[in-house]
PDB file of C-alpha atoms (C1' of nucleotides) in Angstrom:
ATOM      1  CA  UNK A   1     -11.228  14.183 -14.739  1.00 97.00           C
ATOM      2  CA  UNK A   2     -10.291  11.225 -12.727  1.00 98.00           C
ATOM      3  CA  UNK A   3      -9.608  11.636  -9.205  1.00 98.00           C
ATOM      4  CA  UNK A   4      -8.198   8.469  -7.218  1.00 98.00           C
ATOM      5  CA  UNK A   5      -7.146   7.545  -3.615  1.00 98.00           C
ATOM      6  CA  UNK A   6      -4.944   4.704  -3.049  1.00 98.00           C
ATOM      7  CA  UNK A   7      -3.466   3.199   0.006  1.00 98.00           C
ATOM      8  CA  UNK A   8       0.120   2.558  -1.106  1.00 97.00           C
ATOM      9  CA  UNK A   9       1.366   0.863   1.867  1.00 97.00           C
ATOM     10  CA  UNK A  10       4.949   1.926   1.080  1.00 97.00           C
ATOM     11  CA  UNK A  11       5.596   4.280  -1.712  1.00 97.00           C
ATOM     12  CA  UNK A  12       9.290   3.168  -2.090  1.00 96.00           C
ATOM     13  CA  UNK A  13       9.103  -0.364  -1.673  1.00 95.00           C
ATOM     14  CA  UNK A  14       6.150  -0.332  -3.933  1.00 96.00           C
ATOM     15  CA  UNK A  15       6.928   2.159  -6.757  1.00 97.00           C
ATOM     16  CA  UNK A  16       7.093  -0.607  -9.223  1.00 96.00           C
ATOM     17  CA  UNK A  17       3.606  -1.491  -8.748  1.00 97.00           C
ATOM     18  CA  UNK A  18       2.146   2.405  -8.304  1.00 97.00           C
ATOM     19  CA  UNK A  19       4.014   2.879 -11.649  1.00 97.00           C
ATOM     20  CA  UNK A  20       2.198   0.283 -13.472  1.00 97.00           C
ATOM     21  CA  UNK A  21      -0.757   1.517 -12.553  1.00 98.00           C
ATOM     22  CA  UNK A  22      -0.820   4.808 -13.111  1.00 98.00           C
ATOM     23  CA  UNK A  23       0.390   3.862 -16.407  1.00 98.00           C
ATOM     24  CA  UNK A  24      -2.519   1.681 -16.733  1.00 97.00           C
ATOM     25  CA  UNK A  25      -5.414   3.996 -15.634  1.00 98.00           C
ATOM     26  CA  UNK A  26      -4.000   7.224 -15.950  1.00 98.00           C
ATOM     27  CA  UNK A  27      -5.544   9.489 -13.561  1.00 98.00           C
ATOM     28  CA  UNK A  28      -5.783  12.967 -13.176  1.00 98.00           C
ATOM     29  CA  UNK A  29      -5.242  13.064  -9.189  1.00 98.00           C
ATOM     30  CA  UNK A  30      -4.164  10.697  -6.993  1.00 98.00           C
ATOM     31  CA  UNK A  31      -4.514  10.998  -3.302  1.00 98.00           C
ATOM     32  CA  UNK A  32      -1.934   8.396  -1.936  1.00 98.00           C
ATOM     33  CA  UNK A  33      -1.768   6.978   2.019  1.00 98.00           C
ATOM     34  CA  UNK A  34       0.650   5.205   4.492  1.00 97.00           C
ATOM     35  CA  UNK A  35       4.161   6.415   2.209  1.00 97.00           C
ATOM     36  CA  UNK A  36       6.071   5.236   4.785  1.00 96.00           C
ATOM     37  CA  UNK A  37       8.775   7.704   3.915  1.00 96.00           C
ATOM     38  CA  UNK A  38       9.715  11.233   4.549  1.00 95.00           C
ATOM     39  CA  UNK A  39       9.795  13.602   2.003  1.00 95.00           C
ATOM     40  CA  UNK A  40      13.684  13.411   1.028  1.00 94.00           C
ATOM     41  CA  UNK A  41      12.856   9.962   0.037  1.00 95.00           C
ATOM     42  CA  UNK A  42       9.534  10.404  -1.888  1.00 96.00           C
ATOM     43  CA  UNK A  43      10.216   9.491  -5.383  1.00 97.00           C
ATOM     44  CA  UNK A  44       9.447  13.022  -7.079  1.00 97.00           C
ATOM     45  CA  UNK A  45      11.239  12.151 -10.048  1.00 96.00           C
ATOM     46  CA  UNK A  46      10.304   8.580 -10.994  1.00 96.00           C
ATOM     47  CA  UNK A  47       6.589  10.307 -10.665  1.00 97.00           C
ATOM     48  CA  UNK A  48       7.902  13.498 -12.736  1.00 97.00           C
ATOM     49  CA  UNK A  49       9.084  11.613 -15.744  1.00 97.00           C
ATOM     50  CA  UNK A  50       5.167   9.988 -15.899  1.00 98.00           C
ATOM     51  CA  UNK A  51       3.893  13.420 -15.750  1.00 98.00           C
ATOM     52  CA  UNK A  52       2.972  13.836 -12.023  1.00 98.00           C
ATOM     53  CA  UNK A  53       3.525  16.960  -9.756  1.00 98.00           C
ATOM     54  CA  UNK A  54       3.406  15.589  -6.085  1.00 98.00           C
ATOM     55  CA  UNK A  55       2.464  17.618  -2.767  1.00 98.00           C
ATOM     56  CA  UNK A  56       3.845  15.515   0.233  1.00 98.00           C
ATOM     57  CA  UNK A  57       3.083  15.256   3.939  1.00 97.00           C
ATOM     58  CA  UNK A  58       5.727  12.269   4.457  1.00 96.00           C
ATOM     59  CA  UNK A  59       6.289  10.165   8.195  1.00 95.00           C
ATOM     60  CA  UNK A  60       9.125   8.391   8.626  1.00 93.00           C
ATOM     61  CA  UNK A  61       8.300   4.625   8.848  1.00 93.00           C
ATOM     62  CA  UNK A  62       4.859   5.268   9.434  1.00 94.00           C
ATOM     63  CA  UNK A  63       1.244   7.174   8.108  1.00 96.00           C
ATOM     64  CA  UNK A  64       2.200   9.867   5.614  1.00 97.00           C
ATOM     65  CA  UNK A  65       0.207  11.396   2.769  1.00 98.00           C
ATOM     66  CA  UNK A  66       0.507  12.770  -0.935  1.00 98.00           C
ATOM     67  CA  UNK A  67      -1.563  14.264  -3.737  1.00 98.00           C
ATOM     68  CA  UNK A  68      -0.470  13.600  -7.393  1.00 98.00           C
ATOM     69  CA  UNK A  69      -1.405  15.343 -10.293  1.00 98.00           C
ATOM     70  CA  UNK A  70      -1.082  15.248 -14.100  1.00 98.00           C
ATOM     71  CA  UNK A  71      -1.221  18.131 -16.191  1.00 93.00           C
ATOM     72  CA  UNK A  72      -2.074  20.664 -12.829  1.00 95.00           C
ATOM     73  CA  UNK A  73       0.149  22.083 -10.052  1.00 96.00           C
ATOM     74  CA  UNK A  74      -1.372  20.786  -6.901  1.00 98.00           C
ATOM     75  CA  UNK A  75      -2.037  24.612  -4.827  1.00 98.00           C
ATOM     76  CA  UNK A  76      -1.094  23.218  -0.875  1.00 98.00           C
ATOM     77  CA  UNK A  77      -4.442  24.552   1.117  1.00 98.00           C
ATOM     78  CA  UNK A  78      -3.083  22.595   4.322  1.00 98.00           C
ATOM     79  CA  UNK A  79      -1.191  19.755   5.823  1.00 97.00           C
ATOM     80  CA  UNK A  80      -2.529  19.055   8.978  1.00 97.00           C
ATOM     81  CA  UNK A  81      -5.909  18.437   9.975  1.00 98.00           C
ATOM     82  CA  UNK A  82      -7.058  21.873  12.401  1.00 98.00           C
ATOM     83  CA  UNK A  83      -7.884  20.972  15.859  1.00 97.00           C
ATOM     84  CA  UNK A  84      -4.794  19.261  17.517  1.00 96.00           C
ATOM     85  CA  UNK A  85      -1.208  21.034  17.655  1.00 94.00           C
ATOM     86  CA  UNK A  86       0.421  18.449  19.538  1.00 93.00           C
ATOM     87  CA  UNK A  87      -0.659  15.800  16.662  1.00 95.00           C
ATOM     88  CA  UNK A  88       2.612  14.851  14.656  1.00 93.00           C
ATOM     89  CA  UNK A  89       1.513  12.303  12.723  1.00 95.00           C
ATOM     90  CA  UNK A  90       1.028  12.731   8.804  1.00 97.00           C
ATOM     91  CA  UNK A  91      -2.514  11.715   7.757  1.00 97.00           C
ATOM     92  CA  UNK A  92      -4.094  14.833   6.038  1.00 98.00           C
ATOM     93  CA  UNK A  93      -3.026  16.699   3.321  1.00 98.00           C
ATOM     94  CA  UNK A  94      -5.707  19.338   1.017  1.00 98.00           C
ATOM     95  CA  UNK A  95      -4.916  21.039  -1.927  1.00 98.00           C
ATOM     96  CA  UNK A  96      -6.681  22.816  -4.974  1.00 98.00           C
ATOM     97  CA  UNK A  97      -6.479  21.175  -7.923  1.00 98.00           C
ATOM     98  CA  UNK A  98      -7.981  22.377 -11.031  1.00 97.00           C
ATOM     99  CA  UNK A  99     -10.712  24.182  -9.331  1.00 97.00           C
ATOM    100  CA  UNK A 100     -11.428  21.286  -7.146  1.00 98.00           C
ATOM    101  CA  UNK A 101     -10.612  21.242  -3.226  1.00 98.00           C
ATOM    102  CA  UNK A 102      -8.834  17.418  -2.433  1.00 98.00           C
ATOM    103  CA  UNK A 103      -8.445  16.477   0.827  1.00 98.00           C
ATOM    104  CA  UNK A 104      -6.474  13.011   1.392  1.00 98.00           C
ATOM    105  CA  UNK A 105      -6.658  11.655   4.551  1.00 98.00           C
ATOM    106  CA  UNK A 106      -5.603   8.278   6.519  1.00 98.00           C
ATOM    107  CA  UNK A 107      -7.953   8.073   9.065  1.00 98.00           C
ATOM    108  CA  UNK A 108      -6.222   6.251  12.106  1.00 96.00           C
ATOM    109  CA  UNK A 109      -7.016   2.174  12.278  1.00 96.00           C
ATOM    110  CA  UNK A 110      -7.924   2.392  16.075  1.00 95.00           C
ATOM    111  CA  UNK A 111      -6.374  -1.541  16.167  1.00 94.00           C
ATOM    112  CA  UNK A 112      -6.403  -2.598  19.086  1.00 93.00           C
ATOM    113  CA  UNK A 113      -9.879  -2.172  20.005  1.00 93.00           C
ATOM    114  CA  UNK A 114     -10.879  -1.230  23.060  1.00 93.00           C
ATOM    115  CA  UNK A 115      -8.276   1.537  23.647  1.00 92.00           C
ATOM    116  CA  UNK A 116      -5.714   4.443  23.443  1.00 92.00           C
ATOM    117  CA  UNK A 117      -5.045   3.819  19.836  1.00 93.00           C
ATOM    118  CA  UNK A 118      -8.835   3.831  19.625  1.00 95.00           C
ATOM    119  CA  UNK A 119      -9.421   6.948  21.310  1.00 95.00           C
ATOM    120  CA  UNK A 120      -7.066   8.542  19.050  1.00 95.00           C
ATOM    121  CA  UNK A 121      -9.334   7.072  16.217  1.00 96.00           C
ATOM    122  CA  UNK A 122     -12.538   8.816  17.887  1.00 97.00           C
ATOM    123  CA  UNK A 123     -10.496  12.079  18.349  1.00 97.00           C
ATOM    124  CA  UNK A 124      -9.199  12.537  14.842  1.00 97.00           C
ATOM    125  CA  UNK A 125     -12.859  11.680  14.038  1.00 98.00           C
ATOM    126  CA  UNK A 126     -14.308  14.160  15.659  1.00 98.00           C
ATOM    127  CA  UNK A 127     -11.727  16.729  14.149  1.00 98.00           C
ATOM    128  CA  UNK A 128     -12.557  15.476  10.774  1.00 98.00           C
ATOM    129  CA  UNK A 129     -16.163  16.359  11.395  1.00 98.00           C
ATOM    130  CA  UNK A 130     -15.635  19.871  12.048  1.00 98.00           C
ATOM    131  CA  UNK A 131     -13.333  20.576   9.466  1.00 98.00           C
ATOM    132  CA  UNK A 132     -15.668  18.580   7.064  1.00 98.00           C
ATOM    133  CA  UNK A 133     -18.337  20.848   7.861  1.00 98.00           C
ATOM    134  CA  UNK A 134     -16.435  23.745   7.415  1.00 98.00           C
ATOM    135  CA  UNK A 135     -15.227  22.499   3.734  1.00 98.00           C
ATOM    136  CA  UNK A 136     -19.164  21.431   2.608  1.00 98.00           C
ATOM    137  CA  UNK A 137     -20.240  24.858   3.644  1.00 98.00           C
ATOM    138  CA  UNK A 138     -18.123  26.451   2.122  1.00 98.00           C
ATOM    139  CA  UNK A 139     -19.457  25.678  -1.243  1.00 98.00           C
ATOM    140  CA  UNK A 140     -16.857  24.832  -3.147  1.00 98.00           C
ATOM    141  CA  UNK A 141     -16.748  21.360  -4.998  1.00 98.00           C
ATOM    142  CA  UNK A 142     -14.820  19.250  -2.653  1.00 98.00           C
ATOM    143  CA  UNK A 143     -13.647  15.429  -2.418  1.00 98.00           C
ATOM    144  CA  UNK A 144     -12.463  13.616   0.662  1.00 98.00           C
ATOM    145  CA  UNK A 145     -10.369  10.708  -0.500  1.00 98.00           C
ATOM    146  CA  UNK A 146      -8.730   8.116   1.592  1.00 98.00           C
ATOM    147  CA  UNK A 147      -8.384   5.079   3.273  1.00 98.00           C
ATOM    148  CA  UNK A 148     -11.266   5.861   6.375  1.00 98.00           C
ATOM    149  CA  UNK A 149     -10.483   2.923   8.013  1.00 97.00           C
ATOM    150  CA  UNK A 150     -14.317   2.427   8.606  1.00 97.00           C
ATOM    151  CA  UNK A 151     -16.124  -0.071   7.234  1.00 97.00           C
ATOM    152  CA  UNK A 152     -19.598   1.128   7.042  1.00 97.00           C
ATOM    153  CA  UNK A 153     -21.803  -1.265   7.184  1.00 97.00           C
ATOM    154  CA  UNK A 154     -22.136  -5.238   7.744  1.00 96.00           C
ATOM    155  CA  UNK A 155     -23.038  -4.949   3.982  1.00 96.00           C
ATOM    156  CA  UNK A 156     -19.347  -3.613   3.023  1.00 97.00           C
ATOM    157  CA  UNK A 157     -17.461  -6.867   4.636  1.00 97.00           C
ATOM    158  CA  UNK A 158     -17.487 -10.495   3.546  1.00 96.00           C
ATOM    159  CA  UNK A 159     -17.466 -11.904   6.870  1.00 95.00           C
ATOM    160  CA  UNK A 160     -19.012  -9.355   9.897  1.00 95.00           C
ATOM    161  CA  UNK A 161     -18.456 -11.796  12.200  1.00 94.00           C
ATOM    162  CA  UNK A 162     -15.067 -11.973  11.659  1.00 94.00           C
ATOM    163  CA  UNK A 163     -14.138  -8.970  12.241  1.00 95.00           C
ATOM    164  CA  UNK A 164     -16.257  -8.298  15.216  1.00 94.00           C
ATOM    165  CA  UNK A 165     -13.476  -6.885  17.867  1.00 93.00           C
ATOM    166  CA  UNK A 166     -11.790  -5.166  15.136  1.00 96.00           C
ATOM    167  CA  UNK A 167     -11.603  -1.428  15.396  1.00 96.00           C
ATOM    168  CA  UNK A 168     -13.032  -0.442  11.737  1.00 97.00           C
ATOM    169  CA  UNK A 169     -16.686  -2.500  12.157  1.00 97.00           C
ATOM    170  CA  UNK A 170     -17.247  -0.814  16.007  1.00 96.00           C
ATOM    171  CA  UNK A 171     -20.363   0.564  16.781  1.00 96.00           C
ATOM    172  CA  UNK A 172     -18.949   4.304  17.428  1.00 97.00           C
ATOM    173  CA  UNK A 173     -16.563   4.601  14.392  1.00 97.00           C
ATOM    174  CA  UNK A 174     -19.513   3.756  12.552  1.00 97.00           C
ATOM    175  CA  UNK A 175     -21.906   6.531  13.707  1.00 98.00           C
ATOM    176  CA  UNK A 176     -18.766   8.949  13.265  1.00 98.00           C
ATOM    177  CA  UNK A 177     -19.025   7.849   9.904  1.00 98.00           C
ATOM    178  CA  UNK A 178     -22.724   8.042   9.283  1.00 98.00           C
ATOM    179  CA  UNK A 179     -22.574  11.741  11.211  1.00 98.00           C
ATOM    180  CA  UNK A 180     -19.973  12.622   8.682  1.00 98.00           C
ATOM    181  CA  UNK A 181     -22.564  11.519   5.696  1.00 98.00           C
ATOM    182  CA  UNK A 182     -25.081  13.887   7.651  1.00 98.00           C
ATOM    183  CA  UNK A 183     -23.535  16.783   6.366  1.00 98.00           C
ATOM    184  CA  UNK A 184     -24.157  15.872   2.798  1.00 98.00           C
ATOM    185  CA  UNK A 185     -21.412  14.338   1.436  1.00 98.00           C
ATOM    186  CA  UNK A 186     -21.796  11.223  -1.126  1.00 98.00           C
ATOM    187  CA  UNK A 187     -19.926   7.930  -0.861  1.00 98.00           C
ATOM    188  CA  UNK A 188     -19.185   7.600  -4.187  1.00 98.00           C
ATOM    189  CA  UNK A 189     -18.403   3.710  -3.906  1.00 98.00           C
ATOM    190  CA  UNK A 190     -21.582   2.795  -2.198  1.00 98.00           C
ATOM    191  CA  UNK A 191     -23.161  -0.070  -3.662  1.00 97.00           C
ATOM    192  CA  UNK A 192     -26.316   0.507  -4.876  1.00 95.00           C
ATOM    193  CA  UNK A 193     -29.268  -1.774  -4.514  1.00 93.00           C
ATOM    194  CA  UNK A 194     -28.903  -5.334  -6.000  1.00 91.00           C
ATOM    195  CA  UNK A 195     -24.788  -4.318  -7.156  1.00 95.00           C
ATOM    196  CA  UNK A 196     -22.126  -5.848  -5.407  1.00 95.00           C
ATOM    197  CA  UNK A 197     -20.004  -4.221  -2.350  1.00 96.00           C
ATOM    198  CA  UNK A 198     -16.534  -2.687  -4.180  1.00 97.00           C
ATOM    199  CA  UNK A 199     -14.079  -4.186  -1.763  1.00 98.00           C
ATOM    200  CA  UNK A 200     -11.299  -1.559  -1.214  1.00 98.00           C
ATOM    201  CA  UNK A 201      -9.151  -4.274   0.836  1.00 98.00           C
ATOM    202  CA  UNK A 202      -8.065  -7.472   1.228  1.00 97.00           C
ATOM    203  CA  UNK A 203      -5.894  -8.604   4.654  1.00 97.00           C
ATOM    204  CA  UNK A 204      -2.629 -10.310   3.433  1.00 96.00           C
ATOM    205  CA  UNK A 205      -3.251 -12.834   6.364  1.00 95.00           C
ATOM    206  CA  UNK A 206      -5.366 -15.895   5.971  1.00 93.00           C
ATOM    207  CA  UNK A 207      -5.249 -15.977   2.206  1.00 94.00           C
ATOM    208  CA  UNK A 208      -8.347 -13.403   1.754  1.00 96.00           C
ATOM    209  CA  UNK A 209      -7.357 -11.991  -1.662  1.00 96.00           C
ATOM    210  CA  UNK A 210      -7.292 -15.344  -3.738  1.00 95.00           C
ATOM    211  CA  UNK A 211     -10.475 -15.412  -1.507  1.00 95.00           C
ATOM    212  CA  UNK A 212     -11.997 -12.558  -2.112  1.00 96.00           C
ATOM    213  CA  UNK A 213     -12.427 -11.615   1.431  1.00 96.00           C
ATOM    214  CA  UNK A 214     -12.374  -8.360   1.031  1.00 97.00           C
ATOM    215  CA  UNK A 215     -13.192  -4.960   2.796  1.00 97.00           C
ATOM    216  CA  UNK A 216     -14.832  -1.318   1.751  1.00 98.00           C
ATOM    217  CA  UNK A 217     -12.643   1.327   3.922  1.00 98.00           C
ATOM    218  CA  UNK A 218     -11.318   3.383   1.138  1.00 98.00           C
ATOM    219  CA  UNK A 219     -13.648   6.232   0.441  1.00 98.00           C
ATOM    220  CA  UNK A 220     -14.133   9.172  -2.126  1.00 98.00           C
ATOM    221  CA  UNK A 221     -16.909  11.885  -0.330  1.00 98.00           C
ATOM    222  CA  UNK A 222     -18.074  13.887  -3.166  1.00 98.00           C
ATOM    223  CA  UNK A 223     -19.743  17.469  -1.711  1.00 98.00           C
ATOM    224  CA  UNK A 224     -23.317  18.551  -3.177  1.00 98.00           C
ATOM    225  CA  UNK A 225     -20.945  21.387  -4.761  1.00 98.00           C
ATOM    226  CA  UNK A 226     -19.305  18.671  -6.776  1.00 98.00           C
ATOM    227  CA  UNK A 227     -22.404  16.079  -6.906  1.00 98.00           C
ATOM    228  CA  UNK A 228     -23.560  16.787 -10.716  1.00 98.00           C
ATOM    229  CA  UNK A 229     -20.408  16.467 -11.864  1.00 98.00           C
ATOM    230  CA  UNK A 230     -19.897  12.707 -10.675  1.00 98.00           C
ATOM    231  CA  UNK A 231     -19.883  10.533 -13.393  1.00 98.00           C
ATOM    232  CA  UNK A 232     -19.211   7.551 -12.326  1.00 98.00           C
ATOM    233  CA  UNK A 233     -16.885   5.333  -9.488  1.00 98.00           C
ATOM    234  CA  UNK A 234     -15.071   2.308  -9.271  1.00 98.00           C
ATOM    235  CA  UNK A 235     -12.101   0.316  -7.876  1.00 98.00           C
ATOM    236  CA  UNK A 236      -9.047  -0.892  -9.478  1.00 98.00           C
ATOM    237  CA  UNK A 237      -8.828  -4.854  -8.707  1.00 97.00           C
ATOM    238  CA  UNK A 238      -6.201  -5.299 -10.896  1.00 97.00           C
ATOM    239  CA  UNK A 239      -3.695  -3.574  -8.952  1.00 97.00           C
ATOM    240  CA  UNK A 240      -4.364  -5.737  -6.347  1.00 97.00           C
ATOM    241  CA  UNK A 241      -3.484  -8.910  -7.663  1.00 96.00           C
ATOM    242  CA  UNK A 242      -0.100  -7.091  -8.728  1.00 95.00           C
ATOM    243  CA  UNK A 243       3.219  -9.426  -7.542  1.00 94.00           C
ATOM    244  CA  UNK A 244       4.180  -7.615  -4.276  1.00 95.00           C
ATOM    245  CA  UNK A 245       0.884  -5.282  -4.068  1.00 96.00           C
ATOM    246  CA  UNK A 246      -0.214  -3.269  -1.179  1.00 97.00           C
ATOM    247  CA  UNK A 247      -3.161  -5.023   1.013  1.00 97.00           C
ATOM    248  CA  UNK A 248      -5.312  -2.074  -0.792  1.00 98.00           C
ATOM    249  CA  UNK A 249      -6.348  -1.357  -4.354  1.00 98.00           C
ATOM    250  CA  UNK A 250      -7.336   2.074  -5.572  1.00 98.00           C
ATOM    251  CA  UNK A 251     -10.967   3.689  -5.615  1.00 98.00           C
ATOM    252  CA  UNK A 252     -11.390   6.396  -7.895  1.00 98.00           C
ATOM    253  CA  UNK A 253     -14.277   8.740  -9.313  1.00 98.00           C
ATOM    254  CA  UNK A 254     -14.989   9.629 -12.913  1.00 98.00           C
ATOM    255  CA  UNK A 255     -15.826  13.585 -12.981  1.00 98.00           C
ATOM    256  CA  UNK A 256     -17.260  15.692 -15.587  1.00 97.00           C
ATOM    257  CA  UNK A 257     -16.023  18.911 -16.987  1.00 87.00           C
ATOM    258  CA  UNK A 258     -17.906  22.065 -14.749  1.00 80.00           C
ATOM    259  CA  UNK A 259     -21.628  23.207 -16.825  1.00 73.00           C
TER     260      UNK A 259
ATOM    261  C1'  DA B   1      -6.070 -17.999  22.036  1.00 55.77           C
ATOM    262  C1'  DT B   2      -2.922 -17.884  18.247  1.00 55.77           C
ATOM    263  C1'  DG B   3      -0.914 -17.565  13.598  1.00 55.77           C
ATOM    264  C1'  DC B   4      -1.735 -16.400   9.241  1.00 55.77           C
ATOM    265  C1'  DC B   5       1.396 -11.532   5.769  1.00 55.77           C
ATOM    266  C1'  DC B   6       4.636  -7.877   5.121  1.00 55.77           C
ATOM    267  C1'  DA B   7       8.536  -4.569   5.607  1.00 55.77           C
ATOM    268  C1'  DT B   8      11.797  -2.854   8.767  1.00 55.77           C
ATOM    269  C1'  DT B   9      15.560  -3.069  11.780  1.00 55.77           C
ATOM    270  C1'  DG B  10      20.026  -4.282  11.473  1.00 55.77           C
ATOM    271  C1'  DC B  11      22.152  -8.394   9.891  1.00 55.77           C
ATOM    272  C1'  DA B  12      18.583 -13.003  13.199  1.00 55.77           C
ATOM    273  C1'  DA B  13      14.694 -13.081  14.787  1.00 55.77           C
ATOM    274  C1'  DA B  14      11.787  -9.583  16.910  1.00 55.77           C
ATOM    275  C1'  DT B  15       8.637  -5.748  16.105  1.00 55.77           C
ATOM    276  C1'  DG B  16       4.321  -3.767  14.951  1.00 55.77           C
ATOM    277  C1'  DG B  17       1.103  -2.623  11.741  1.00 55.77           C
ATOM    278  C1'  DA B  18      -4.001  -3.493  10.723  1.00 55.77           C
TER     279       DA B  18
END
DNA sequence: ATGCCCATTGCAAATGGA
């Protein structure tokens, strides 16, 4: 079972190209990020006919979230991340699928850095932390999939440097992330020793895809429930050199049937 | 310090994302 997360960046401007690739790679779950749209507008049907069910958390304009699935009925757990009422903005979205709890978030960017957008960043952090905890105790085999908006180390950038006053390489959204991994969860994209970073995306400005100047801020956070069943993780590059592609390409895990 | 891209708004060039 393959699940993926992919930063869309406009699911109705860019069906074309989420189309071809889901035709291409097939997955079993896709966790999708900034639609762009609100749910009248989601294109249930142009997914239907390729054999996807969708759960949507839509925004107009802005953020909003969806989980795809092929051949299962995505069960809705929750569409809001717990912890803020007053928070309108669509960026989480968890569902059971096939015995598996997915959780597809857009984790804010926090651009401009220092301030208010930031502190939102930190906030919704810190909200994801609890409810994190309270998913990897649980037990269950859980994923968090989405575009984090973190890039974790100086190791998972080309250029650290330049990217110094940007929001995703700050000290503090850093050690939010690293307090996250604390609980137990498993990047599933980390590079191991001596292997190359898996860029996740590449800025339209400055010419940085041709480039390869790329960035690793999508993530898949496999629980120690669902740890033996990971088979394998990688990113589709391909999509990214699409005509008219979003500034991401899609991250996905390889998962093995339960023992 | 700024523009570089991209889609939207609203029908031109400004806006704002990241």
């Amino acid at each position: 079972m393959r699940v993926a997360t992919y930063n869309i960046n406009n699911v109705v401007a860019r069906l074309p190209q989420l189309r071809a690739w889901l035709e291409v790679t097939k997955p079993d779950v896709v966790c999708l990020q900034e639609l762009k749209c609100v749910e009248s507008n989601f294109p249930y049907e142009e997914l239907a006919a390729l054999g996807y069910e969708a759960l949507v958390q839509g925004q107009k304009t802005w953020n909003g979230v969806a989980i795809l699935a092929r051949g299962f009925t995505p069960l809705e757990i929750r569409r809001q991340l717990p912890g803020d009422a007053a928070d309108k903005q669509s960026r989480y979205l968890e569902a059971a699928v096939n015995g598996i709890v997915v959780a597809c978030l857009y984790l804010p960017n926090g651009n401009p850095w220092p301030g208010p957008k930031f502190d939102y960043k930190m906030a919704w952090f810190d909200r994801l932390h609890s409810h994190a905890s309270t998913l990897i105790r649980s037990g269950h085999p859980v994923v968090l999939a989405g575009d984090f908006n973190v890039v974790p180390t100086d190791d998972d950038i080309y250029s650290p440097a330049s990217w110094k006053d940007n929001a995703l390489l700050q000290p503090e959204p850093r050690a939010a992330f690293g307090k996250l991994m604390k609980q137990g969860w498993t990047d599933a994209l980390k590079p191991k020793r001596g292997q190359a970073t898996p860029y996740t995306y590449w800025s339209y400005l400055r010419n940085r895809w041709p480039r390869d100047a790329g960035l690793r801020i999508d993530h898949l956070l496999v629980s120690k429930a669902l740890l033996p069943r990971l088979v394998s993780a990688g990113v589709d590059k391909a999509a990214r050199g699409l005509e008219g592609a979003s500034d991401h390409a899609p991250a996905w895990i390889e998962l093995d049937h339960p023992a």
